[in-house]
Amino acid sequence: MYSKKVIEHFTHPHNQGAIKNADGVGMVGNPVCGDLMKIYIKVKNLKNGEVIQDIKFETLGCASAIATSSMITDLAKGKTLGEAMKISRDDVADALEGLPPIKMHCSNLAADGLHEAIKDYRSKNKK
Ligand code: FES
């Protein structure tokens, strides 16, 4: 039912935990299953723009929610905020070599969590 990649990321998640003094935090929940996800980002201003230098997650949820959280941190690390905003739930599911159709909403949570963290950073850093 699950791809190898999903099992890999579920059993050995990358970037799990919190970032103290994060520049942006996104928290999203799924009202249907009750799962919760928190994404923390550290942003650095570089020549090519504002870049996600570090990213971590805390997730209370199903195997797919953990795997998609782990995968989105891998996908977003080192990207500019503009690029990271374009990461979609399909990108997360594709990078995990697919999710069972009934679990697609779990990848939604990861993409939304990342986008919320970026919005939080932007609202705190309005010039
Ligand atoms: Fe809730 Fe997966 S079942 S996020």
PDB file of C-alpha atoms and ligand atoms in Angstrom:
ATOM      1  CA  MET A   1       0.000   0.000   0.000  1.00  0.00           C
ATOM      2  CA  TYR A   2       2.853   2.431   0.778  1.00  0.00           C
ATOM      3  CA  SER A   3       5.820   3.157  -1.492  1.00  0.00           C
ATOM      4  CA  LYS A   4       9.367   2.431  -0.303  1.00  0.00           C
ATOM      5  CA  LYS A   5      10.013   6.167  -0.019  1.00  0.00           C
ATOM      6  CA  VAL A   6       7.027   6.711   2.281  1.00  0.00           C
ATOM      7  CA  ILE A   7       8.176   3.911   4.567  1.00  0.00           C
ATOM      8  CA  GLU A   8      11.748   5.261   4.522  1.00  0.00           C
ATOM      9  CA  HIS A   9      10.648   8.771   5.527  1.00  0.00           C
ATOM     10  CA  PHE A  10       8.162   7.487   8.087  1.00  0.00           C
ATOM     11  CA  THR A  11      10.668   5.241   9.845  1.00  0.00           C
ATOM     12  CA  HIS A  12      13.603   7.701   9.547  1.00  0.00           C
ATOM     13  CA  PRO A  13      12.120  11.179   9.243  1.00  0.00           C
ATOM     14  CA  HIS A  14      14.432  14.038   8.257  1.00  0.00           C
ATOM     15  CA  ASN A  15      14.491  17.381  10.083  1.00  0.00           C
ATOM     16  CA  GLN A  16      12.167  16.395  12.896  1.00  0.00           C
ATOM     17  CA  GLY A  17      11.905  18.754  15.864  1.00  0.00           C
ATOM     18  CA  ALA A  18      11.467  22.445  16.568  1.00  0.00           C
ATOM     19  CA  ILE A  19      13.656  25.458  15.728  1.00  0.00           C
ATOM     20  CA  LYS A  20      14.153  27.837  18.612  1.00  0.00           C
ATOM     21  CA  ASN A  21      13.707  31.441  17.488  1.00  0.00           C
ATOM     22  CA  ALA A  22      12.274  30.376  14.130  1.00  0.00           C
ATOM     23  CA  ASP A  23      11.670  33.213  11.668  1.00  0.00           C
ATOM     24  CA  GLY A  24       8.336  31.721  10.640  1.00  0.00           C
ATOM     25  CA  VAL A  25       6.010  29.043  12.011  1.00  0.00           C
ATOM     26  CA  GLY A  26       3.085  27.433  10.239  1.00  0.00           C
ATOM     27  CA  MET A  27       0.563  25.305  12.026  1.00  0.00           C
ATOM     28  CA  VAL A  28      -2.122  23.388  10.204  1.00  0.00           C
ATOM     29  CA  GLY A  29      -4.601  20.742  11.197  1.00  0.00           C
ATOM     30  CA  ASN A  30      -6.913  18.376   9.446  1.00  0.00           C
ATOM     31  CA  PRO A  31     -10.375  18.687  10.950  1.00  0.00           C
ATOM     32  CA  VAL A  32     -11.390  15.273   9.613  1.00  0.00           C
ATOM     33  CA  CYS A  33      -8.641  13.082  11.090  1.00  0.00           C
ATOM     34  CA  GLY A  34      -7.465  15.511  13.789  1.00  0.00           C
ATOM     35  CA  ASP A  35      -3.816  15.389  12.716  1.00  0.00           C
ATOM     36  CA  LEU A  36      -1.626  18.403  13.443  1.00  0.00           C
ATOM     37  CA  MET A  37       1.535  19.684  11.788  1.00  0.00           C
ATOM     38  CA  LYS A  38       3.881  22.488  12.717  1.00  0.00           C
ATOM     39  CA  ILE A  39       6.590  23.728  10.345  1.00  0.00           C
ATOM     40  CA  TYR A  40       9.440  25.993  11.482  1.00  0.00           C
ATOM     41  CA  ILE A  41      11.667  27.947   9.094  1.00  0.00           C
ATOM     42  CA  LYS A  42      14.870  29.931   9.419  1.00  0.00           C
ATOM     43  CA  VAL A  43      15.320  32.419   6.574  1.00  0.00           C
ATOM     44  CA  LYS A  44      18.505  34.035   5.329  1.00  0.00           C
ATOM     45  CA  ASN A  45      18.848  36.955   2.958  1.00  0.00           C
ATOM     46  CA  LEU A  46      21.189  35.928   0.174  1.00  0.00           C
ATOM     47  CA  LYS A  47      22.051  37.339  -3.253  1.00  0.00           C
ATOM     48  CA  ASN A  48      19.315  35.305  -4.934  1.00  0.00           C
ATOM     49  CA  GLY A  49      16.702  36.425  -2.387  1.00  0.00           C
ATOM     50  CA  GLU A  50      15.306  35.152   0.893  1.00  0.00           C
ATOM     51  CA  VAL A  51      16.306  31.522   1.243  1.00  0.00           C
ATOM     52  CA  ILE A  52      15.087  28.793   3.616  1.00  0.00           C
ATOM     53  CA  GLN A  53      18.288  28.030   5.430  1.00  0.00           C
ATOM     54  CA  ASP A  54      16.807  25.595   7.922  1.00  0.00           C
ATOM     55  CA  ILE A  55      13.433  23.895   8.300  1.00  0.00           C
ATOM     56  CA  LYS A  56      12.021  21.456  10.830  1.00  0.00           C
ATOM     57  CA  PHE A  57       8.682  19.895  11.628  1.00  0.00           C
ATOM     58  CA  GLU A  58       6.648  18.536  14.500  1.00  0.00           C
ATOM     59  CA  THR A  59       3.754  16.349  13.455  1.00  0.00           C
ATOM     60  CA  LEU A  60       1.149  14.479  15.389  1.00  0.00           C
ATOM     61  CA  GLY A  61      -0.387  12.272  12.801  1.00  0.00           C
ATOM     62  CA  CYS A  62      -0.498   9.266  10.562  1.00  0.00           C
ATOM     63  CA  ALA A  63       2.400   7.625   8.724  1.00  0.00           C
ATOM     64  CA  SER A  64       1.689   9.660   5.585  1.00  0.00           C
ATOM     65  CA  ALA A  65       1.599  12.914   7.548  1.00  0.00           C
ATOM     66  CA  ILE A  66       5.029  12.129   9.023  1.00  0.00           C
ATOM     67  CA  ALA A  67       6.451  11.060   5.643  1.00  0.00           C
ATOM     68  CA  THR A  68       5.089  14.143   3.848  1.00  0.00           C
ATOM     69  CA  SER A  69       6.413  16.431   6.612  1.00  0.00           C
ATOM     70  CA  SER A  70       9.852  14.886   6.284  1.00  0.00           C
ATOM     71  CA  MET A  71       9.752  15.136   2.480  1.00  0.00           C
ATOM     72  CA  ILE A  72       8.617  18.759   2.423  1.00  0.00           C
ATOM     73  CA  THR A  73      11.540  19.786   4.610  1.00  0.00           C
ATOM     74  CA  ASP A  74      13.896  18.124   2.101  1.00  0.00           C
ATOM     75  CA  LEU A  75      12.154  19.808  -0.835  1.00  0.00           C
ATOM     76  CA  ALA A  76      12.092  23.283   0.732  1.00  0.00           C
ATOM     77  CA  LYS A  77      15.578  23.469   2.260  1.00  0.00           C
ATOM     78  CA  GLY A  78      17.822  25.827   0.277  1.00  0.00           C
ATOM     79  CA  LYS A  79      14.937  27.155  -1.840  1.00  0.00           C
ATOM     80  CA  THR A  80      13.950  30.808  -2.071  1.00  0.00           C
ATOM     81  CA  LEU A  81      10.613  31.688  -0.475  1.00  0.00           C
ATOM     82  CA  GLY A  82       9.116  32.199  -3.946  1.00  0.00           C
ATOM     83  CA  GLU A  83      10.210  28.727  -5.045  1.00  0.00           C
ATOM     84  CA  ALA A  84       9.018  27.151  -1.795  1.00  0.00           C
ATOM     85  CA  MET A  85       5.586  28.751  -2.181  1.00  0.00           C
ATOM     86  CA  LYS A  86       5.249  26.876  -5.471  1.00  0.00           C
ATOM     87  CA  ILE A  87       5.768  23.430  -3.891  1.00  0.00           C
ATOM     88  CA  SER A  88       2.392  21.753  -4.200  1.00  0.00           C
ATOM     89  CA  ARG A  89       0.838  18.732  -2.565  1.00  0.00           C
ATOM     90  CA  ASP A  90       1.342  16.848  -5.837  1.00  0.00           C
ATOM     91  CA  ASP A  91       5.072  17.638  -5.728  1.00  0.00           C
ATOM     92  CA  VAL A  92       5.244  16.133  -2.231  1.00  0.00           C
ATOM     93  CA  ALA A  93       3.287  13.028  -3.232  1.00  0.00           C
ATOM     94  CA  ASP A  94       5.375  12.600  -6.415  1.00  0.00           C
ATOM     95  CA  ALA A  95       8.650  12.897  -4.492  1.00  0.00           C
ATOM     96  CA  LEU A  96       7.367  10.118  -2.231  1.00  0.00           C
ATOM     97  CA  GLU A  97       6.651   7.972  -5.311  1.00  0.00           C
ATOM     98  CA  GLY A  98       2.933   8.306  -4.746  1.00  0.00           C
ATOM     99  CA  LEU A  99       0.531   8.056  -1.850  1.00  0.00           C
ATOM    100  CA  PRO A 100      -2.525   5.822  -1.644  1.00  0.00           C
ATOM    101  CA  PRO A 101      -5.478   7.897  -2.963  1.00  0.00           C
ATOM    102  CA  ILE A 102      -7.169   7.856   0.438  1.00  0.00           C
ATOM    103  CA  LYS A 103      -4.017   9.454   1.901  1.00  0.00           C
ATOM    104  CA  MET A 104      -3.607  12.322  -0.576  1.00  0.00           C
ATOM    105  CA  HIS A 105      -5.076  14.801   1.908  1.00  0.00           C
ATOM    106  CA  CYS A 106      -2.086  14.139   4.181  1.00  0.00           C
ATOM    107  CA  SER A 107       0.244  15.692   1.603  1.00  0.00           C
ATOM    108  CA  ASN A 108      -2.048  18.692   1.564  1.00  0.00           C
ATOM    109  CA  LEU A 109      -1.225  19.270   5.199  1.00  0.00           C
ATOM    110  CA  ALA A 110       2.530  19.426   4.504  1.00  0.00           C
ATOM    111  CA  ALA A 111       2.248  21.882   1.603  1.00  0.00           C
ATOM    112  CA  ASP A 112      -0.158  24.089   3.567  1.00  0.00           C
ATOM    113  CA  GLY A 113       2.093  24.009   6.650  1.00  0.00           C
ATOM    114  CA  LEU A 114       5.074  25.197   4.630  1.00  0.00           C
ATOM    115  CA  HIS A 115       3.072  27.960   2.962  1.00  0.00           C
ATOM    116  CA  GLU A 116       1.696  29.110   6.337  1.00  0.00           C
ATOM    117  CA  ALA A 117       5.231  29.298   7.780  1.00  0.00           C
ATOM    118  CA  ILE A 118       6.303  31.486   4.845  1.00  0.00           C
ATOM    119  CA  LYS A 119       3.248  33.721   5.251  1.00  0.00           C
ATOM    120  CA  ASP A 120       4.013  34.038   8.961  1.00  0.00           C
ATOM    121  CA  TYR A 121       7.605  35.069   8.165  1.00  0.00           C
ATOM    122  CA  ARG A 122       6.417  37.579   5.566  1.00  0.00           C
ATOM    123  CA  SER A 123       3.845  39.139   7.896  1.00  0.00           C
ATOM    124  CA  LYS A 124       6.550  39.644  10.540  1.00  0.00           C
ATOM    125  CA  ASN A 125       9.020  41.096   8.066  1.00  0.00           C
ATOM    126  CA  LYS A 126       6.978  43.613   6.151  1.00  0.00           C
ATOM    127  CA  LYS A 127       9.158  46.471   5.041  1.00  0.00           C
TER     128      LYS A 127
HETATM  129 FE1  FES B   1      -4.672  12.730   8.864  1.00  0.00          FE
HETATM  130 FE2  FES B   1      -3.019  11.548   7.335  1.00  0.00          FE
HETATM  131  S1  FES B   1      -4.793  10.704   8.194  1.00  0.00           S
HETATM  132  S2  FES B   1      -3.017  13.623   7.870  1.00  0.00           S
END
